[in-house]
Amino acid sequence: MHAPVLVLKDSLKRESGSKVHYGNIQASKAVADVIRTTLGPRSMLKMLLDAAGGIVVTNDGNAILRELDLAHPAAKSMIELSRTQDEEVGDGTTSVIVLAGEMLHVAEAFIDKNYHPTVLCRAYNKALEDAIAVLDKIAMNVDVKDRATMLGLVKSCIGTKFTSQFGDLIADLAIDATTTVGVDLGQGIREVDIKKYVKVEKVPGGQLEDSNVLKGVMFNKDVVAPGKMRRKIVNPRIILLDCPLEYKKGENQTNAELLREEDWSVLLKMEEEYIENLCMQILKFKPDLVITEKGLSDLACHYLSKAGVSAIRRLRKTDNNRIARACGATIVNRPDELQESDVGTGAGLFEVKKIGDEYFSFIVDCVDPKACTVLLRGASKDLLNEVERNLQDALSVARNIVKNPKLVPGGGATELTVSAVLKQKSSSIEGIEKWPYEAAAIAFEAIPRTLAQNCGVNVIRTMTALQGKVRTSLLQIL
């Protein structure tokens, strides 16, 4: 008889079968229950301690779940689901977890009856296809050029958030920002890249009502020599660089042996001439402002300030890209490759302002900015962090409407309609997949039920009344 072959370590434990299915379902339901009370307009905020010891006060599903330190693989995949929803759609991170938890909950009964998981997956996939078809049928087209309609849509998104108490403010900021950075690609396609070209700058102090979308960009930098360089320039000519304005240092440790004393002064003179040559190549284009992502030596600073040019160094690459989009400049890698077309002339004003204890540079009043900064003011950092999370959701919703201008009813009405249609269709499905298909239809009722529970409403009476209205309206639609 052959000796048993050990593949796994002795310390490892392997589980399989229905025990694992139940464990996965329970873990997923536990994650859903954590954020169930944060769904809807009457939802509650959660207060969490993050890894750094700071406080997070939010009702954003993804923000809550990413602070959880979980060990169960199924629970981790639920958090990954929320993160994916946040990246792709930007909103609905709580709804997707509640719905996934309910889908697994209704599947538990079929695991008891020894249904194979692949049968359940086939039925769920069929329900998904039919649900998307229902959504396409009940969706209404939206005019993205009508600001009042867009404002109502974005307000309905942030109506469940902390910032809903501030009225139209966040919705206005989101619409202004997405309108600014939108680029027409032709054939009716419009690209809105809010991740790259919309920067949210949080500055504690002042009131939330002081927040606004700049017609340009701002960044947390001051000029290199404040006393010698101008801090306010009207209609500036801007040159953007991606190279250092200082003498090149050897990558490895370099030793130079000098035999004569004069050779030392020759070396210094060579460095000075190299930097002077760099500066002269820039200055022949008569710029008012030079911004580089790398270092800028004292000697280069001297030549630039002597010519009346302001300079900013060590700017982030992302900020430099935004400035290029806002003022029409091109980022240049080497000064000797500069051309007149690379100079940005689209900005109306460059100004350095002191807000609180820090200096901020503003490049604003741009002619046709395709990048912008949203300046958020508020009493505390915790408040500003929550406002930023809400603003990101609103920006994502505004972007989604521009890309695909269709609207379905909210408040759980769409989920109830999908549920009612799937229940009707389940009677025409043959075979063993009929019952899981109907269970998926029932699972959609979790969203309106949770919304009602969070509002403190009698759930059974409300759901019965809503289902009656949905059936009546369905006959009219379908």
Short mmCIF file of C-alpha atoms in Angstrom, two decimals, residues 145-453:
data_model
loop_
_atom_site.label_atom_id
_atom_site.label_comp_id
_atom_site.label_asym_id
_atom_site.label_seq_id
_atom_site.Cartn_x
_atom_site.Cartn_y
_atom_site.Cartn_z
CA LYS A 145 -27.34 70.91 -21.46
CA ASP A 146 -30.26 71.73 -19.16
CA ARG A 147 -28.58 72.89 -15.94
CA ALA A 148 -31.77 72.65 -13.83
CA THR A 149 -32.21 68.97 -14.77
CA MET A 150 -28.55 68.20 -14.09
CA LEU A 151 -28.76 70.02 -10.76
CA GLY A 152 -31.78 67.93 -9.72
CA LEU A 153 -29.99 64.70 -10.69
CA VAL A 154 -26.81 65.47 -8.77
CA LYS A 155 -28.83 66.71 -5.76
CA SER A 156 -30.70 63.37 -5.68
CA CYS A 157 -27.29 61.65 -5.47
CA ILE A 158 -26.05 63.73 -2.53
CA GLY A 159 -29.48 63.80 -0.86
CA THR A 160 -28.43 60.75 1.17
CA LYS A 161 -25.11 62.30 2.16
CA PHE A 162 -23.93 64.53 4.98
CA THR A 163 -23.68 67.57 2.66
CA SER A 164 -27.38 67.43 1.68
CA GLN A 165 -28.00 70.03 4.41
CA PHE A 166 -25.99 72.61 2.43
CA GLY A 167 -28.48 72.70 -0.45
CA ASP A 168 -27.28 73.23 -4.01
CA LEU A 169 -23.67 74.07 -3.09
CA ILE A 170 -22.01 70.67 -3.72
CA ALA A 171 -24.20 69.96 -6.78
CA ASP A 172 -23.18 73.32 -8.32
CA LEU A 173 -19.50 72.61 -7.66
CA ALA A 174 -19.75 69.15 -9.27
CA ILE A 175 -21.58 70.39 -12.39
CA ASP A 176 -19.21 73.36 -12.86
CA ALA A 177 -16.14 71.11 -12.53
CA THR A 178 -17.35 68.41 -14.97
CA THR A 179 -18.48 71.08 -17.47
CA THR A 180 -15.03 72.69 -17.31
CA VAL A 181 -12.95 69.55 -17.90
CA GLY A 182 -15.22 67.97 -20.54
CA VAL A 183 -13.64 67.53 -23.99
CA ASP A 184 -15.61 66.72 -27.17
CA LEU A 185 -14.05 63.81 -29.07
CA GLY A 186 -16.50 64.03 -31.98
CA GLN A 187 -19.44 61.77 -33.01
CA GLY A 188 -21.33 62.91 -29.90
CA ILE A 189 -18.73 61.41 -27.52
CA ARG A 190 -17.56 63.58 -24.63
CA GLU A 191 -14.62 62.68 -22.39
CA VAL A 192 -14.70 63.82 -18.76
CA ASP A 193 -11.57 62.81 -16.85
CA ILE A 194 -12.27 63.95 -13.28
CA LYS A 195 -9.47 61.84 -11.81
CA LYS A 196 -6.63 63.60 -13.66
CA TYR A 197 -7.94 67.09 -14.28
CA VAL A 198 -10.14 67.96 -11.28
CA LYS A 199 -8.11 68.59 -8.13
CA VAL A 200 -9.89 69.06 -4.80
CA GLU A 201 -7.87 71.37 -2.55
CA LYS A 202 -8.98 71.34 1.11
CA VAL A 203 -8.06 74.43 3.13
CA PRO A 204 -9.31 74.48 6.76
CA GLY A 205 -10.87 77.77 7.82
CA GLY A 206 -13.70 79.95 6.57
CA GLN A 207 -17.19 78.68 5.76
CA LEU A 208 -18.29 75.90 3.44
CA GLU A 209 -20.20 78.52 1.42
CA ASP A 210 -16.81 80.06 0.47
CA SER A 211 -15.98 76.93 -1.59
CA ASN A 212 -15.82 77.45 -5.35
CA VAL A 213 -14.57 76.05 -8.66
CA LEU A 214 -11.61 78.05 -9.94
CA LYS A 215 -11.43 78.95 -13.61
CA GLY A 216 -7.92 77.54 -13.56
CA VAL A 217 -5.72 75.78 -11.02
CA MET A 218 -4.12 76.34 -7.63
CA PHE A 219 -1.32 74.51 -5.80
CA ASN A 220 0.44 74.71 -2.47
CA LYS A 221 3.66 76.45 -3.58
CA ASP A 222 5.29 79.88 -3.33
CA VAL A 223 7.79 81.51 -5.70
CA VAL A 224 11.45 80.52 -5.10
CA ALA A 225 12.61 84.02 -4.03
CA PRO A 226 9.59 85.87 -2.56
CA GLY A 227 11.44 89.18 -2.08
CA LYS A 228 12.88 89.33 -5.59
CA MET A 229 10.16 87.71 -7.72
CA ARG A 230 6.69 89.03 -8.51
CA ARG A 231 3.76 87.40 -6.74
CA LYS A 232 1.10 88.87 -9.02
CA ILE A 233 1.28 88.86 -12.83
CA VAL A 234 -1.58 89.77 -15.19
CA ASN A 235 -1.75 87.79 -18.48
CA PRO A 236 1.44 85.80 -17.72
CA ARG A 237 3.49 83.93 -20.32
CA ILE A 238 4.07 80.52 -18.68
CA ILE A 239 6.81 77.99 -19.44
CA LEU A 240 6.50 74.48 -17.93
CA LEU A 241 9.62 72.32 -17.57
CA ASP A 242 10.30 68.72 -16.61
CA CYS A 243 14.06 69.16 -16.08
CA PRO A 244 16.32 70.61 -13.36
CA LEU A 245 17.72 74.14 -13.72
CA GLU A 246 20.90 73.28 -11.88
CA TYR A 247 24.26 71.69 -12.65
CA LYS A 248 24.08 67.95 -13.32
CA LYS A 249 25.39 65.84 -10.49
CA GLY A 250 27.17 62.56 -11.23
CA GLU A 251 25.04 59.47 -10.70
CA ASN A 252 27.93 57.76 -8.89
CA GLN A 253 30.50 59.27 -6.58
CA THR A 254 32.97 61.12 -8.80
CA ASN A 255 36.48 62.18 -7.77
CA ALA A 256 38.32 64.94 -9.63
CA GLU A 257 42.03 65.47 -9.01
CA LEU A 258 43.11 69.09 -9.54
CA LEU A 259 46.82 69.81 -10.06
CA ARG A 260 46.58 73.61 -10.24
CA GLU A 261 44.66 76.11 -8.16
CA GLU A 262 43.28 77.82 -11.28
CA ASP A 263 41.54 74.58 -12.33
CA TRP A 264 39.09 74.94 -9.41
CA SER A 265 37.92 78.33 -10.66
CA VAL A 266 37.67 76.90 -14.19
CA LEU A 267 35.34 74.14 -12.90
CA LEU A 268 33.15 76.68 -11.11
CA LYS A 269 33.04 78.87 -14.21
CA MET A 270 31.96 75.89 -16.33
CA GLU A 271 29.06 75.24 -13.92
CA GLU A 272 28.03 78.90 -14.01
CA GLU A 273 28.19 79.03 -17.81
CA TYR A 274 26.10 75.86 -18.10
CA ILE A 275 23.35 77.28 -15.85
CA GLU A 276 23.53 80.69 -17.55
CA ASN A 277 23.13 78.99 -20.94
CA LEU A 278 20.03 77.12 -19.66
CA CYS A 279 18.50 80.36 -18.37
CA MET A 280 19.24 82.28 -21.59
CA GLN A 281 17.53 79.57 -23.66
CA ILE A 282 14.43 80.10 -21.50
CA LEU A 283 14.62 83.91 -21.30
CA LYS A 284 14.73 84.43 -25.07
CA PHE A 285 11.00 83.51 -25.12
CA LYS A 286 10.27 86.38 -22.66
CA PRO A 287 8.34 84.34 -20.06
CA ASP A 288 6.77 85.84 -16.92
CA LEU A 289 6.58 82.56 -15.00
CA VAL A 290 8.77 79.43 -15.15
CA ILE A 291 7.58 76.26 -13.39
CA THR A 292 9.74 73.13 -13.12
CA GLU A 293 9.08 69.72 -11.59
CA LYS A 294 12.74 69.38 -10.58
CA GLY A 295 15.26 71.53 -8.67
CA LEU A 296 16.25 75.12 -9.38
CA SER A 297 19.69 76.36 -8.20
CA ASP A 298 20.41 79.68 -6.52
CA LEU A 299 22.34 80.85 -9.58
CA ALA A 300 19.42 80.07 -11.93
CA CYS A 301 17.12 81.85 -9.47
CA HIS A 302 19.45 84.90 -9.69
CA TYR A 303 19.40 85.01 -13.51
CA LEU A 304 15.60 84.58 -13.65
CA SER A 305 14.83 87.17 -10.95
CA LYS A 306 17.25 89.61 -12.63
CA ALA A 307 15.18 89.28 -15.82
CA GLY A 308 11.93 89.86 -13.84
CA VAL A 309 10.77 86.24 -14.17
CA SER A 310 9.02 84.45 -11.30
CA ALA A 311 9.91 80.77 -10.75
CA ILE A 312 8.38 77.80 -8.91
CA ARG A 313 10.25 74.53 -8.37
CA ARG A 314 9.55 70.92 -7.38
CA LEU A 315 5.93 70.90 -8.51
CA ARG A 316 4.07 67.58 -8.69
CA LYS A 317 3.72 65.99 -12.12
CA THR A 318 -0.08 65.86 -11.78
CA ASP A 319 -0.25 69.59 -10.93
CA ASN A 320 2.01 70.41 -13.89
CA ASN A 321 -0.31 68.48 -16.23
CA ARG A 322 -3.30 70.44 -14.92
CA ILE A 323 -1.53 73.77 -15.45
CA ALA A 324 -0.67 72.71 -19.03
CA ARG A 325 -4.36 71.94 -19.74
CA ALA A 326 -5.54 75.16 -18.10
CA CYS A 327 -3.23 77.70 -19.78
CA GLY A 328 -2.44 75.90 -23.05
CA ALA A 329 1.27 75.34 -22.36
CA THR A 330 3.31 72.26 -23.28
CA ILE A 331 5.62 70.58 -20.76
CA VAL A 332 9.16 70.61 -22.17
CA ASN A 333 11.92 68.17 -21.17
CA ARG A 334 14.92 70.23 -22.30
CA PRO A 335 15.23 74.05 -22.50
CA ASP A 336 17.01 73.89 -25.88
CA GLU A 337 13.87 72.27 -27.38
CA LEU A 338 11.60 75.17 -26.39
CA GLN A 339 9.38 76.71 -29.09
CA GLU A 340 7.02 79.67 -29.07
CA SER A 341 4.04 77.29 -29.29
CA ASP A 342 5.10 75.67 -25.98
CA VAL A 343 4.52 78.92 -24.05
CA GLY A 344 1.17 79.08 -22.25
CA THR A 345 -0.70 82.35 -22.80
CA GLY A 346 -4.23 81.29 -21.88
CA ALA A 347 -4.09 82.36 -18.19
CA GLY A 348 -5.46 85.74 -17.14
CA LEU A 349 -3.80 86.04 -13.74
CA PHE A 350 -1.01 84.49 -11.68
CA GLU A 351 -1.16 85.32 -7.99
CA VAL A 352 0.29 83.99 -4.75
CA LYS A 353 -2.05 84.28 -1.76
CA LYS A 354 -1.61 83.40 1.87
CA ILE A 355 -4.48 81.31 3.25
CA GLY A 356 -4.06 80.49 6.94
CA ASP A 357 -0.37 79.75 7.50
CA GLU A 358 0.46 78.58 3.98
CA TYR A 359 1.05 80.17 0.58
CA PHE A 360 -0.96 79.04 -2.45
CA SER A 361 -0.27 79.88 -6.09
CA PHE A 362 -3.31 80.62 -8.28
CA ILE A 363 -3.30 80.49 -12.10
CA VAL A 364 -6.84 81.63 -12.84
CA ASP A 365 -9.11 83.50 -15.28
CA CYS A 366 -8.02 81.10 -18.04
CA VAL A 367 -9.58 81.52 -21.49
CA ASP A 368 -10.65 77.90 -22.05
CA PRO A 369 -9.45 75.81 -19.10
CA LYS A 370 -9.71 72.05 -19.56
CA ALA A 371 -8.57 71.47 -15.96
CA CYS A 372 -9.73 73.04 -12.72
CA THR A 373 -9.31 73.08 -8.96
CA VAL A 374 -12.21 72.88 -6.52
CA LEU A 375 -11.33 74.94 -3.46
CA LEU A 376 -13.08 73.59 -0.34
CA ARG A 377 -13.25 75.66 2.84
CA GLY A 378 -14.60 74.43 6.15
CA ALA A 379 -14.28 74.49 9.91
CA SER A 380 -12.25 71.30 10.45
CA LYS A 381 -10.30 68.61 8.58
CA ASP A 382 -12.87 65.91 9.44
CA LEU A 383 -15.66 68.03 7.93
CA LEU A 384 -13.58 68.74 4.81
CA ASN A 385 -12.73 65.04 4.36
CA GLU A 386 -16.42 64.09 4.41
CA VAL A 387 -17.33 66.96 2.05
CA GLU A 388 -14.59 65.79 -0.33
CA ARG A 389 -15.97 62.22 -0.31
CA ASN A 390 -19.46 63.55 -1.08
CA LEU A 391 -18.09 65.83 -3.80
CA GLN A 392 -16.26 62.91 -5.45
CA ASP A 393 -19.57 60.98 -5.58
CA ALA A 394 -21.34 64.01 -7.08
CA LEU A 395 -18.55 64.47 -9.66
CA SER A 396 -18.79 60.80 -10.66
CA VAL A 397 -22.58 61.03 -11.06
CA ALA A 398 -22.27 64.20 -13.19
CA ARG A 399 -19.61 62.45 -15.33
CA ASN A 400 -21.81 59.34 -15.75
CA ILE A 401 -24.77 61.45 -16.91
CA VAL A 402 -22.60 63.21 -19.51
CA LYS A 403 -21.29 59.85 -20.79
CA ASN A 404 -24.65 58.04 -20.76
CA PRO A 405 -27.56 60.50 -20.38
CA LYS A 406 -30.22 58.12 -19.04
CA LEU A 407 -32.15 58.21 -15.77
CA VAL A 408 -34.11 55.59 -13.82
CA PRO A 409 -36.35 56.36 -10.81
CA GLY A 410 -34.70 56.30 -7.38
CA GLY A 411 -35.82 55.66 -3.80
CA GLY A 412 -36.08 51.88 -4.35
CA ALA A 413 -38.70 52.25 -7.13
CA THR A 414 -36.41 50.77 -9.80
CA GLU A 415 -35.51 47.78 -7.62
CA LEU A 416 -39.20 47.07 -6.92
CA THR A 417 -40.02 47.29 -10.64
CA VAL A 418 -37.18 44.89 -11.52
CA SER A 419 -38.35 42.56 -8.74
CA ALA A 420 -41.96 42.57 -9.99
CA VAL A 421 -40.95 41.93 -13.64
CA LEU A 422 -38.59 39.08 -12.69
CA LYS A 423 -41.34 37.47 -10.58
CA GLN A 424 -43.65 37.58 -13.61
CA LYS A 425 -40.98 36.09 -15.88
CA SER A 426 -40.08 33.35 -13.40
CA SER A 427 -43.37 31.56 -14.19
CA SER A 428 -42.20 31.05 -17.81
CA ILE A 429 -38.80 29.57 -16.82
CA GLU A 430 -38.59 25.81 -16.93
CA GLY A 431 -36.46 23.45 -14.93
CA ILE A 432 -34.58 23.69 -11.69
CA GLU A 433 -33.39 27.27 -12.32
CA LYS A 434 -36.92 28.63 -11.82
CA TRP A 435 -36.67 28.86 -8.01
CA PRO A 436 -33.26 30.55 -7.72
CA TYR A 437 -34.42 33.01 -10.43
CA GLU A 438 -37.46 33.90 -8.34
CA ALA A 439 -35.26 34.19 -5.23
CA ALA A 440 -33.06 36.72 -7.08
CA ALA A 441 -36.23 38.72 -7.82
CA ILE A 442 -37.12 38.74 -4.11
CA ALA A 443 -33.55 39.81 -3.21
CA PHE A 444 -34.03 43.10 -5.12
CA GLU A 445 -36.60 44.09 -2.49
CA ALA A 446 -33.75 44.43 0.04
CA ILE A 447 -32.98 48.01 -1.14
CA PRO A 448 -36.47 49.53 -0.63
CA ARG A 449 -36.90 47.48 2.56
CA THR A 450 -33.63 48.81 4.03
CA LEU A 451 -34.54 52.38 2.99
CA ALA A 452 -37.88 52.03 4.78
CA GLN A 453 -36.27 50.53 7.89
#
